[in-house]
Short mmCIF file of N, CA and C in Angstrom, two decimals:
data_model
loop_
_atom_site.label_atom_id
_atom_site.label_comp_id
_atom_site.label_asym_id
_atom_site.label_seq_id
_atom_site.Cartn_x
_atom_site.Cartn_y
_atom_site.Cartn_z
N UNK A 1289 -6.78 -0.97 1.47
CA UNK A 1289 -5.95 -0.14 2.31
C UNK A 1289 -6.58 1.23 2.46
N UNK A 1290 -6.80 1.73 3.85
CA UNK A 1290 -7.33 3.12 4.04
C UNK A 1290 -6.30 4.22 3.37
N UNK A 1291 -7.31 5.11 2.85
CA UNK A 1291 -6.48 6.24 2.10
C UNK A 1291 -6.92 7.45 3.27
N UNK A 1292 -6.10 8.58 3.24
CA UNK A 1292 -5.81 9.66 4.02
C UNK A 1292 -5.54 10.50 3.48
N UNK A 1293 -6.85 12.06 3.39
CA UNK A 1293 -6.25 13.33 2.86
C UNK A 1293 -6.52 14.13 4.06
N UNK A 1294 -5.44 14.76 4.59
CA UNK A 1294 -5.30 15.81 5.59
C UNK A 1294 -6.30 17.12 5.06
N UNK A 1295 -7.29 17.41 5.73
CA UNK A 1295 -7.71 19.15 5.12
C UNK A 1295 -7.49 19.96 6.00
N UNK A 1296 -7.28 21.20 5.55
CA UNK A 1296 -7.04 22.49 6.35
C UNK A 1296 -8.27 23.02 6.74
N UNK A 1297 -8.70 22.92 7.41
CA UNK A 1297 -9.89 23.53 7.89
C UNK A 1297 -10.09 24.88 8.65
N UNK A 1298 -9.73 25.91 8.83
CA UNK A 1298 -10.22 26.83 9.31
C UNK A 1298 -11.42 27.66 9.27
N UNK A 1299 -11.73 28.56 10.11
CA UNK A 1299 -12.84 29.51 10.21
C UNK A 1299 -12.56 30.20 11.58
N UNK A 1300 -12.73 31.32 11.40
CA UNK A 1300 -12.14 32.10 12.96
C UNK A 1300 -13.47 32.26 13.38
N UNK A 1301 -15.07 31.91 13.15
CA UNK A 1301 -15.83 32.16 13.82
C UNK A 1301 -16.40 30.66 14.21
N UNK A 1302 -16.34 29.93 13.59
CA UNK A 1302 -16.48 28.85 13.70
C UNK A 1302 -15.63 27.69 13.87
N UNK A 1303 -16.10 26.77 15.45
CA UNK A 1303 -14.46 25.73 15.58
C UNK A 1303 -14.69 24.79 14.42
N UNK A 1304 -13.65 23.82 14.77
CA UNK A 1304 -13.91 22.88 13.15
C UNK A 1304 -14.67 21.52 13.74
N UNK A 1305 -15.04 21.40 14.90
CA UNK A 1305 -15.71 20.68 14.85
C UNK A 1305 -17.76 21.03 14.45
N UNK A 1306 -18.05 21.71 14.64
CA UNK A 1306 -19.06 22.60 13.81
C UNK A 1306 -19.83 22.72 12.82
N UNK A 1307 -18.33 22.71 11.91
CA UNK A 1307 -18.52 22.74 10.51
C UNK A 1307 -18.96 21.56 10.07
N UNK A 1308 -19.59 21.58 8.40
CA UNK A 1308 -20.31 20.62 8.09
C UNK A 1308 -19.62 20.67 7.03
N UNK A 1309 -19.68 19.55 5.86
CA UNK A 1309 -18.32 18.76 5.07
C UNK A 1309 -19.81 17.91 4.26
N UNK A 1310 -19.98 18.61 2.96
CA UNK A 1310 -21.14 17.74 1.95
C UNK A 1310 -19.76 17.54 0.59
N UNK A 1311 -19.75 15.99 0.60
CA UNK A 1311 -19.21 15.48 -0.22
C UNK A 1311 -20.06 15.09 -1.66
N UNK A 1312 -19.66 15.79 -3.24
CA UNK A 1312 -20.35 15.70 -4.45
C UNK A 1312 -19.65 14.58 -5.35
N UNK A 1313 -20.34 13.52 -5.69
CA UNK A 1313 -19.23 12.52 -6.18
C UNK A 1313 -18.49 11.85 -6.04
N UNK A 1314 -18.58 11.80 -4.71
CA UNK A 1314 -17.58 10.82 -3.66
C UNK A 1314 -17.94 9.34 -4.43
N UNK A 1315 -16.50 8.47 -4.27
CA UNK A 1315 -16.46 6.85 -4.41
C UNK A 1315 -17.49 6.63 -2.65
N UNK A 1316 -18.17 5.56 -3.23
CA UNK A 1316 -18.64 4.44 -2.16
C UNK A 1316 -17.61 4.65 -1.07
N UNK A 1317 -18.02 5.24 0.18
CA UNK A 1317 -17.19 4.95 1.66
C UNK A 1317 -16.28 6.06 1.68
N UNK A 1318 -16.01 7.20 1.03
CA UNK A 1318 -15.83 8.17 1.69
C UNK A 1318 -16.26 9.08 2.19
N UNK A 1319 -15.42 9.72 3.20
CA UNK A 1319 -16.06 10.02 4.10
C UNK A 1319 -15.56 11.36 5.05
N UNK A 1320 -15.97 12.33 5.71
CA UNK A 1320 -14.97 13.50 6.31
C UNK A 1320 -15.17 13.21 7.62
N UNK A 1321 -13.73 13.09 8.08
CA UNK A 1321 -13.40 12.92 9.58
C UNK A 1321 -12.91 14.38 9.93
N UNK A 1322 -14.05 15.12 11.26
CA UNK A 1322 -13.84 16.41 11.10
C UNK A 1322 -12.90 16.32 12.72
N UNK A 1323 -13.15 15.52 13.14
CA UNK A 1323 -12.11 15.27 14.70
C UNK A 1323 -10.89 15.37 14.07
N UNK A 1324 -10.73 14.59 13.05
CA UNK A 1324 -8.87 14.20 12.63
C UNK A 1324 -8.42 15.22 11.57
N UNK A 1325 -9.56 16.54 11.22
CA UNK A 1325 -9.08 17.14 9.70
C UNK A 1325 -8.95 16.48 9.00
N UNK A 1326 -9.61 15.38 8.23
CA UNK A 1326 -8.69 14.27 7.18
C UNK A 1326 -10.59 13.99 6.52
N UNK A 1327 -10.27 13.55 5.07
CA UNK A 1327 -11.01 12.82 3.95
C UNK A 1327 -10.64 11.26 4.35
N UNK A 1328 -11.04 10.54 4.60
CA UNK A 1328 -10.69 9.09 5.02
C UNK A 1328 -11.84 8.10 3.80
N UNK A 1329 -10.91 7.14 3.29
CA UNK A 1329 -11.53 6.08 2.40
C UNK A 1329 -10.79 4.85 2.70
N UNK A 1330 -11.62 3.82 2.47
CA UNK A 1330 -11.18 2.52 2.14
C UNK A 1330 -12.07 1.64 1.33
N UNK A 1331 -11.75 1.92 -0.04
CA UNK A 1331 -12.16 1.34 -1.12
C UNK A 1331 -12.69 -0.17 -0.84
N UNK A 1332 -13.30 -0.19 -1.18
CA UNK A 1332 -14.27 -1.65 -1.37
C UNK A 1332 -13.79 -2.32 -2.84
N UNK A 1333 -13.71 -3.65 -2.37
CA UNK A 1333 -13.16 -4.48 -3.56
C UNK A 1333 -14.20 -5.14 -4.46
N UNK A 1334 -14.48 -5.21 -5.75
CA UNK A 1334 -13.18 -5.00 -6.51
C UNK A 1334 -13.35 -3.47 -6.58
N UNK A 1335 -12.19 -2.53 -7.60
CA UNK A 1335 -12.87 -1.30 -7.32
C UNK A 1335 -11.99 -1.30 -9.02
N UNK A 1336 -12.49 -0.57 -10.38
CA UNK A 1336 -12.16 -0.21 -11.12
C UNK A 1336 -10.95 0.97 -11.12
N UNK A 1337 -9.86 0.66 -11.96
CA UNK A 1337 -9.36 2.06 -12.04
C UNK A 1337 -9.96 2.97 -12.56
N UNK A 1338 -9.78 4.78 -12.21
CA UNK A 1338 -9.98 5.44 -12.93
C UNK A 1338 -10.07 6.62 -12.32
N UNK A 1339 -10.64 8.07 -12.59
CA UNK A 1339 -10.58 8.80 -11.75
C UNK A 1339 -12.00 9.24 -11.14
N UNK A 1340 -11.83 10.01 -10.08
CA UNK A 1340 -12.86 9.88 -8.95
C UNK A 1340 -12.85 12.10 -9.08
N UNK A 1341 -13.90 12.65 -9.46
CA UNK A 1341 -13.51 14.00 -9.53
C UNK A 1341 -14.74 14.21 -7.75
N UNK A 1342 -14.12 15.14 -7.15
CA UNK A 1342 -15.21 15.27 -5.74
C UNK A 1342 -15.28 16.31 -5.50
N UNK A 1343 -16.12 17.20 -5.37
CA UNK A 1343 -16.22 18.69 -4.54
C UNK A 1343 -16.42 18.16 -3.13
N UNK A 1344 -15.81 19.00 -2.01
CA UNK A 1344 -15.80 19.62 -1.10
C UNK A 1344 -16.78 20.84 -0.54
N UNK A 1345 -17.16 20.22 -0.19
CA UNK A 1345 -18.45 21.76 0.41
C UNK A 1345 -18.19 21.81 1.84
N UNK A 1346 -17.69 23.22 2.24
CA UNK A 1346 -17.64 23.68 3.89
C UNK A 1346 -18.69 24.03 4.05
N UNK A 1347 -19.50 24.70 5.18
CA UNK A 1347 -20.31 25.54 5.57
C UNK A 1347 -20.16 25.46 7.27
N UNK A 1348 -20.13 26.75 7.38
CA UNK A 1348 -20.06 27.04 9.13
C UNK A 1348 -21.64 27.27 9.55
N UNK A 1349 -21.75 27.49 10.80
CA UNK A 1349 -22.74 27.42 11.59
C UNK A 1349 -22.93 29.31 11.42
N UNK A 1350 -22.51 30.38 10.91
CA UNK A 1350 -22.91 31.90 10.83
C UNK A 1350 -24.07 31.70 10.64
N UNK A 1351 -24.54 33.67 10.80
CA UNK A 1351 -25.67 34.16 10.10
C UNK A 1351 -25.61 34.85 9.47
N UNK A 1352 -25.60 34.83 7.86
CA UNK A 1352 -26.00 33.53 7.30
C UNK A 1352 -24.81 32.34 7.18
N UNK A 1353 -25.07 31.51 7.54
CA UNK A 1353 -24.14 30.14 7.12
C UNK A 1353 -23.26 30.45 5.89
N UNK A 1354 -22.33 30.35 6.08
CA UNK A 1354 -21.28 30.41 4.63
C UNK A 1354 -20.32 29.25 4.27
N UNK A 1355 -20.70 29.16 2.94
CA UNK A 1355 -19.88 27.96 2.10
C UNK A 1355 -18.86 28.38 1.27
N UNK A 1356 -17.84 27.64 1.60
CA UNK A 1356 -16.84 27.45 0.20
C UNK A 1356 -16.97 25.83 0.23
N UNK A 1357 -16.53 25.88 -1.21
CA UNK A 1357 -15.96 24.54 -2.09
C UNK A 1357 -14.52 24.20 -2.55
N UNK A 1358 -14.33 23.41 -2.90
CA UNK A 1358 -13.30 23.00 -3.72
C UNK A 1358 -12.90 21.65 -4.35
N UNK A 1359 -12.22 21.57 -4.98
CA UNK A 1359 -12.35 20.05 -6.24
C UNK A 1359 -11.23 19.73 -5.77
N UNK A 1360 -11.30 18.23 -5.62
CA UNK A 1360 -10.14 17.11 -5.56
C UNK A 1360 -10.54 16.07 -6.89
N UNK A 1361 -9.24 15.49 -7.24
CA UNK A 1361 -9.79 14.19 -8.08
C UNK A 1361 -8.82 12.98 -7.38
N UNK A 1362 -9.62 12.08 -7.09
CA UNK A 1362 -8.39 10.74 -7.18
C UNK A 1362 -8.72 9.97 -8.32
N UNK A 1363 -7.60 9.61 -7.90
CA UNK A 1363 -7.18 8.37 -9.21
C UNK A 1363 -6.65 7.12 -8.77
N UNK A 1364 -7.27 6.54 -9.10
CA UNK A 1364 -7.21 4.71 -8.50
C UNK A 1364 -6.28 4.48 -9.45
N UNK A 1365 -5.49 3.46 -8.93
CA UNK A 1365 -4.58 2.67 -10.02
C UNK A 1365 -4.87 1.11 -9.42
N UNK A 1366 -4.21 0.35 -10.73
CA UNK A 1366 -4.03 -0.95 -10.04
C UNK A 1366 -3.41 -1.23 -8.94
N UNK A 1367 -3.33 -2.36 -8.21
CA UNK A 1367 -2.34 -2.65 -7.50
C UNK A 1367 -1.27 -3.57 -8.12
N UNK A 1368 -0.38 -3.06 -8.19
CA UNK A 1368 0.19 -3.86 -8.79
C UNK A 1368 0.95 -4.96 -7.85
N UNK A 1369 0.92 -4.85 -6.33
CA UNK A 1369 1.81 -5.58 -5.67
C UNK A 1369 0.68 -6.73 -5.45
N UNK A 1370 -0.58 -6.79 -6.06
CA UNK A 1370 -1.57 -8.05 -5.72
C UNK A 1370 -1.26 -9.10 -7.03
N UNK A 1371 -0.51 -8.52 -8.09
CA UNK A 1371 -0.47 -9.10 -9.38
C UNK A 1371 1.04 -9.35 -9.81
N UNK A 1372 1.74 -9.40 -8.52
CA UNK A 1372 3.48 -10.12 -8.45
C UNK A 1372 3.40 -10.74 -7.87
N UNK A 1373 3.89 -11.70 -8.30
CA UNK A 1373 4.04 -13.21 -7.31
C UNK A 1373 5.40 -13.71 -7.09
N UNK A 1374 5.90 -13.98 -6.57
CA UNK A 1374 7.09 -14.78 -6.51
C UNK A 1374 6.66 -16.36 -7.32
N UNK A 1375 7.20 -16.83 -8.02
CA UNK A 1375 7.06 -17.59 -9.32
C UNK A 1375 8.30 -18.88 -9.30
N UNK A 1376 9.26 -18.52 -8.38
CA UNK A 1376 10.07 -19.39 -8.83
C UNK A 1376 11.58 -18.56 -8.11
N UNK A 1377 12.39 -20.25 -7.06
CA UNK A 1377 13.65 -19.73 -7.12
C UNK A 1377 14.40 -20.95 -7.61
N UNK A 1378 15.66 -20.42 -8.21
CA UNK A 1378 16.80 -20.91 -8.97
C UNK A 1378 17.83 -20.75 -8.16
N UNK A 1379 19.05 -21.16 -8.78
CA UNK A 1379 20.39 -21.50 -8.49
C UNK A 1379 21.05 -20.94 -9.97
N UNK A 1380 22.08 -20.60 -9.72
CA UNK A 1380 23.12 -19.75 -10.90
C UNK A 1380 23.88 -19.57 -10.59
N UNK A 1381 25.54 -20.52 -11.16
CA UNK A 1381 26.64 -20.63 -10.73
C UNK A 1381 26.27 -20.22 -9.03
N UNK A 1382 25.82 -20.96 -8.15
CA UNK A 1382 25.76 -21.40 -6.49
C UNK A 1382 24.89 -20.13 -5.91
N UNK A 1383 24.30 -19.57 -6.75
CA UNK A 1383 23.74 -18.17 -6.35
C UNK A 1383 22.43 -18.00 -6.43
N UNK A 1384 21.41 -17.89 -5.47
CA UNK A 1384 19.78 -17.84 -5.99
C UNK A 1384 19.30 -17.32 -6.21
N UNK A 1385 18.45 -17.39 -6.54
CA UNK A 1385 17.66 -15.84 -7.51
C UNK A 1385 16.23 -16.24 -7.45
N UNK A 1386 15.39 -14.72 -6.86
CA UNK A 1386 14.27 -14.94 -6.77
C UNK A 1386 13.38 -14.52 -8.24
N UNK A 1387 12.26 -15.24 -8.19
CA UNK A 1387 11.75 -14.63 -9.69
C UNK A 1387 10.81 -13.82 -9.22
N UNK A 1388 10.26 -12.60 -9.26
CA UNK A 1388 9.18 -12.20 -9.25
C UNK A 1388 8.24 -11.92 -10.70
N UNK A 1389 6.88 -12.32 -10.64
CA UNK A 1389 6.59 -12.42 -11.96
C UNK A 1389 5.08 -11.07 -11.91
N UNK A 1390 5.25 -10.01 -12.81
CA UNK A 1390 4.24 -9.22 -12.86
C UNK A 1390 2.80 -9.43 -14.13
N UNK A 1391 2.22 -10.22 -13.40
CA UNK A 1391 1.05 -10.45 -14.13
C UNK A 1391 0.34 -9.51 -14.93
N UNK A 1392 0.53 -8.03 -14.57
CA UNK A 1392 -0.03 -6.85 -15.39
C UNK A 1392 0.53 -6.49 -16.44
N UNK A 1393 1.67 -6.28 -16.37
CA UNK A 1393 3.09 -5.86 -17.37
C UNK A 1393 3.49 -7.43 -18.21
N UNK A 1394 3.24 -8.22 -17.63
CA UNK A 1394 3.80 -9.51 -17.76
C UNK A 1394 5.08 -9.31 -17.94
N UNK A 1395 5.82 -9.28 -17.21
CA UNK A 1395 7.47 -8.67 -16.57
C UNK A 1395 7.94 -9.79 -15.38
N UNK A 1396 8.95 -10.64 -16.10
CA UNK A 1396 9.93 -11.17 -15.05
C UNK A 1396 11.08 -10.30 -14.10
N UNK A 1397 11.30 -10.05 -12.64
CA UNK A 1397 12.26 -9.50 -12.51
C UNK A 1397 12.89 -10.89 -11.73
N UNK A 1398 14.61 -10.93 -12.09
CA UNK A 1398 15.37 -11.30 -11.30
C UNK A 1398 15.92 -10.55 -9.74
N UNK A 1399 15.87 -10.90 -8.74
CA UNK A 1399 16.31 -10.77 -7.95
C UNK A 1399 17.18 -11.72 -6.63
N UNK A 1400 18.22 -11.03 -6.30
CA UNK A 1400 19.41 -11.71 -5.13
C UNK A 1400 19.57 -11.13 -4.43
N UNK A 1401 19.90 -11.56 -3.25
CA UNK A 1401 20.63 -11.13 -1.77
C UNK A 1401 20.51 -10.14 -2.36
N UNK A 1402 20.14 -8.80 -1.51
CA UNK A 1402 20.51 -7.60 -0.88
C UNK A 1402 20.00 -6.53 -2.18
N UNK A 1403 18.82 -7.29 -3.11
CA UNK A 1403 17.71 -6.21 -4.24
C UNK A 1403 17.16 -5.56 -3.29
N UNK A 1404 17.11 -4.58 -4.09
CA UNK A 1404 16.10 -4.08 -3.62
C UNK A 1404 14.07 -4.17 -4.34
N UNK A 1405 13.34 -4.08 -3.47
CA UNK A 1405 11.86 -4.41 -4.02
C UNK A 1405 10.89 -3.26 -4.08
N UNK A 1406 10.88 -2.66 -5.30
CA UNK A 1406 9.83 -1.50 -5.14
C UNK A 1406 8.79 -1.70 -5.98
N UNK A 1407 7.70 -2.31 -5.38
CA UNK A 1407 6.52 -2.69 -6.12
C UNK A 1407 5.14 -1.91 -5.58
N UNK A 1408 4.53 -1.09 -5.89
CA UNK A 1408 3.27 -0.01 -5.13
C UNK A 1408 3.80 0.40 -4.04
N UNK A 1409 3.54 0.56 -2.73
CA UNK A 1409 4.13 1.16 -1.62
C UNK A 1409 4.86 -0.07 -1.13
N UNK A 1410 5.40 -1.06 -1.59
CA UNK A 1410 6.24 -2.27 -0.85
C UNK A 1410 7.78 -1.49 -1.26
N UNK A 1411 8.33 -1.19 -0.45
CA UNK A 1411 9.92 -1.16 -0.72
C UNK A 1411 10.36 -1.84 0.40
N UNK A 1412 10.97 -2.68 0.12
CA UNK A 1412 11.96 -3.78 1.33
C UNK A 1412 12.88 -4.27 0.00
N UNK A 1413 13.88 -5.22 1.17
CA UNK A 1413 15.55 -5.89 0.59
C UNK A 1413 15.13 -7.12 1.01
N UNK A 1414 15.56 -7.70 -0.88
CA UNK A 1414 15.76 -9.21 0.03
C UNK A 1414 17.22 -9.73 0.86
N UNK A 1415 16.50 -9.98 2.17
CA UNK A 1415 17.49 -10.69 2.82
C UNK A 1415 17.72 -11.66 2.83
N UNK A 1416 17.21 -12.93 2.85
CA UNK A 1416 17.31 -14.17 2.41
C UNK A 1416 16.94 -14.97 1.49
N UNK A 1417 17.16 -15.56 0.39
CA UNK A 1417 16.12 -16.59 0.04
C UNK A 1417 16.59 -18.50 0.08
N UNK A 1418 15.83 -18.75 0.18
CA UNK A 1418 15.76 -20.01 -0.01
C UNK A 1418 15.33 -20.99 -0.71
N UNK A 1419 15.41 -22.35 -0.27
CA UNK A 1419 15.06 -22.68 -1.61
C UNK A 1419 12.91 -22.98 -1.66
N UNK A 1420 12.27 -22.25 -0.93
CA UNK A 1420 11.26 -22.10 -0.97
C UNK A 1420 10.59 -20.88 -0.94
N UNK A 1421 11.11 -19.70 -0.47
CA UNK A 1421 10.67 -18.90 -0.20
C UNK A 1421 12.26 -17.40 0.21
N UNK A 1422 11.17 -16.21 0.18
CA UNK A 1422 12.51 -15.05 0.10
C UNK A 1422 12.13 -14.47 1.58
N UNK A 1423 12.90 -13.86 2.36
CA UNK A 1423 12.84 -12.68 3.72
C UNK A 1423 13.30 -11.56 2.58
N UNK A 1424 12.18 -10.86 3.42
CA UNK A 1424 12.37 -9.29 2.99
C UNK A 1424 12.43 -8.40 4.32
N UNK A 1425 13.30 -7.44 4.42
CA UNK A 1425 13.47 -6.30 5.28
C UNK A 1425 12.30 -5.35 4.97
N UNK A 1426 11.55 -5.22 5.59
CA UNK A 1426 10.74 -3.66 5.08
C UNK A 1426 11.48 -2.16 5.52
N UNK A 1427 10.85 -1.39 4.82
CA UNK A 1427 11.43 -0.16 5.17
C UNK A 1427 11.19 0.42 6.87
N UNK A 1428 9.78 -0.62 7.45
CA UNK A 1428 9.91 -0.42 8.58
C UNK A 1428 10.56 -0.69 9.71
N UNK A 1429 11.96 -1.91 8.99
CA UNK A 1429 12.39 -2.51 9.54
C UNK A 1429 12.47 -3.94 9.73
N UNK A 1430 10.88 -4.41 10.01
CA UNK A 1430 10.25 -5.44 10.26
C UNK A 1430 10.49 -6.05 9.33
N UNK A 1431 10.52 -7.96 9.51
CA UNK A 1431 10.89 -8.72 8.47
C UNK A 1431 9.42 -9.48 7.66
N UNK A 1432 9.83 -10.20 7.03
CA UNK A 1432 8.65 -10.67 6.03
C UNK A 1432 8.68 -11.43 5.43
N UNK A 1433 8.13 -12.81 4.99
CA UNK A 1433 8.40 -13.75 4.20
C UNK A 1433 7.47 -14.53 2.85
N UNK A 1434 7.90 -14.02 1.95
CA UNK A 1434 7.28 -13.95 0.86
C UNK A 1434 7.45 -15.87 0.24
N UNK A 1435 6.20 -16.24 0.02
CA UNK A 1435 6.75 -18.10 -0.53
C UNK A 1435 6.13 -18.08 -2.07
N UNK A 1436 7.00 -18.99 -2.81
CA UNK A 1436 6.62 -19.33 -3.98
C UNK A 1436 4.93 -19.39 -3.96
N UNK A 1437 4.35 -18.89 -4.66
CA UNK A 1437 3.39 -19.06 -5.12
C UNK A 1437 2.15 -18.00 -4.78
N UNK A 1438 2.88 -17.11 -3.77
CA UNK A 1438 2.03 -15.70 -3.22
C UNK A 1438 2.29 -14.58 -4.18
N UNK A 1439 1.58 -13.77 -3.93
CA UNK A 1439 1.70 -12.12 -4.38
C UNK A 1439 2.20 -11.45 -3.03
N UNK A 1440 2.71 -10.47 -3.49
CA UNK A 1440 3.56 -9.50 -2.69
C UNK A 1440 2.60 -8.99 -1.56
N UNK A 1441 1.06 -8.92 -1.84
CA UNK A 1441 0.11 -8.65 -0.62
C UNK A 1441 0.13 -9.87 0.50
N UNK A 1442 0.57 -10.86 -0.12
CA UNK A 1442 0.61 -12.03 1.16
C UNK A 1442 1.76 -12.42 1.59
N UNK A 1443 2.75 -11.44 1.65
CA UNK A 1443 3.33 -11.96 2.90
C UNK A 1443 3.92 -11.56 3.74
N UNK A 1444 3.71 -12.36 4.89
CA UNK A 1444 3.61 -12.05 6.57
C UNK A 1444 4.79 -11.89 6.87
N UNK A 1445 4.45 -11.22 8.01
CA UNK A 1445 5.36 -10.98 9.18
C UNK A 1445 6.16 -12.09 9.61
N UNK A 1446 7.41 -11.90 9.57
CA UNK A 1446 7.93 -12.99 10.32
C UNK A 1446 8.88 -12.66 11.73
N UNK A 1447 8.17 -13.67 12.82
CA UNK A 1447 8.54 -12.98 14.21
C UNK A 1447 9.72 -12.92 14.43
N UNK A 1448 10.47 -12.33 15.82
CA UNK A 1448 12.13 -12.43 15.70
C UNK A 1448 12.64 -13.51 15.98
N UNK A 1449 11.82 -14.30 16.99
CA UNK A 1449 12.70 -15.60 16.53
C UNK A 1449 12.57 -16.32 15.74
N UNK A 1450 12.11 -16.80 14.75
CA UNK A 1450 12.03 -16.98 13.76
C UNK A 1450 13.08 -16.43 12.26
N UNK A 1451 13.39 -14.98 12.70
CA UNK A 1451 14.15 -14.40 11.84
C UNK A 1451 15.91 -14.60 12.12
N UNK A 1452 16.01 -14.88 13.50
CA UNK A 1452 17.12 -15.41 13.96
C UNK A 1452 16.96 -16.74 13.25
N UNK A 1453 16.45 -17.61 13.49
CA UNK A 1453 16.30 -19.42 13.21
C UNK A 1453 16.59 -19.13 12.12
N UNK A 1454 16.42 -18.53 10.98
CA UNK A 1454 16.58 -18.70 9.77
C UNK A 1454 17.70 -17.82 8.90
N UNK A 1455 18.49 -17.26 9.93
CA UNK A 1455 19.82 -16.69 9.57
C UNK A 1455 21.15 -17.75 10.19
N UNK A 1456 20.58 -18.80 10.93
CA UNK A 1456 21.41 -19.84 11.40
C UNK A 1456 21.37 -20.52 10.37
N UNK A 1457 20.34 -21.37 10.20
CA UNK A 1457 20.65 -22.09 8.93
C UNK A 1457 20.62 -21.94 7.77
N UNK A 1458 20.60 -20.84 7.30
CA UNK A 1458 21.34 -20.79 5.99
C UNK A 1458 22.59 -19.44 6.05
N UNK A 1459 23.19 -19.93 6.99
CA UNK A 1459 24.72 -19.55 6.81
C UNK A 1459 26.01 -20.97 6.19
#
């Protein structure tokens, strides 16, 4: 997933497209997008956790050319939504329950109708499950259908009709 750091770029003698951007320590593939103001990455897999320390070097086009610096660090974490899977659904007194299983933590969570799911940047509700698979609402709205035996990175979009078809039959 592309990462995004906005920079402030100014110089009143110099526009920002101009300026020049020497990255010290950068991870593999980053990179300064001076059109968009932004540090732009997208990590290459696999990628270790840990932290990433980077100077920033400006320099304008003056006479003489002048530099500032400054330090960022990132910090990679796992993903943890590649290492939950949906594992298993049940029945309980007429009620189903999704399992999600966290392979990192090694952590079962139960979940039913109308949980909520906050796993790395995934927050959605389950809206349905069945007896194969769960619908999730995303926060964008958009629906999603997670099946026994995926991680939370795999699963798709599910179109609207489709999301209709499957609020018919399991009413």
């Amino acid at each position: 997933r592309k990462w995004v750091l906005p920079l402030n770029l100014v110089d009143s003698e110099t526009a920002k497209d101009k300026l020049s951007v020497k990255l010290t320590g950068a991870p593999e593939g980053l990179t300064a997008n001076l059109q968009n103001g932004q540090l732009e990455w997208t990590p290459q897999e696999p990628l270790l956790p840990g932290t990433y320390p980077v100077t920033v070097a400006v320099t304008d086009t003056g006479t003489p050319p002048q530099t500032t610096t400054s330090s960022i660090t990132i910090t990679v974490e796992d993903d943890t939504a590649v290492f939950t899977y949906l594992v298993g659904i049940v029945a309980e007194n007429g009620e189903r329950q999704a399992w999600l299983f966290d392979r990192l933590q090694n952590k079962k969570t139960i979940l039913r109708t109308g949980d909520k799911v906050e796993v790395a940047d995934i927050n959605a509700t389950i809206e349905v499950i069945d007896s194969r698979a769960v619908r999730l609402k995303e926060k964008d709205e958009t629906f999603t259908r997670l099946e026994i035996g995926q991680n939370l990175r795999e699963r798709r979009v599910v179109p609207a009709e489709a999301k209709a078809a499957t609020t018919e039959t399991t009413r």
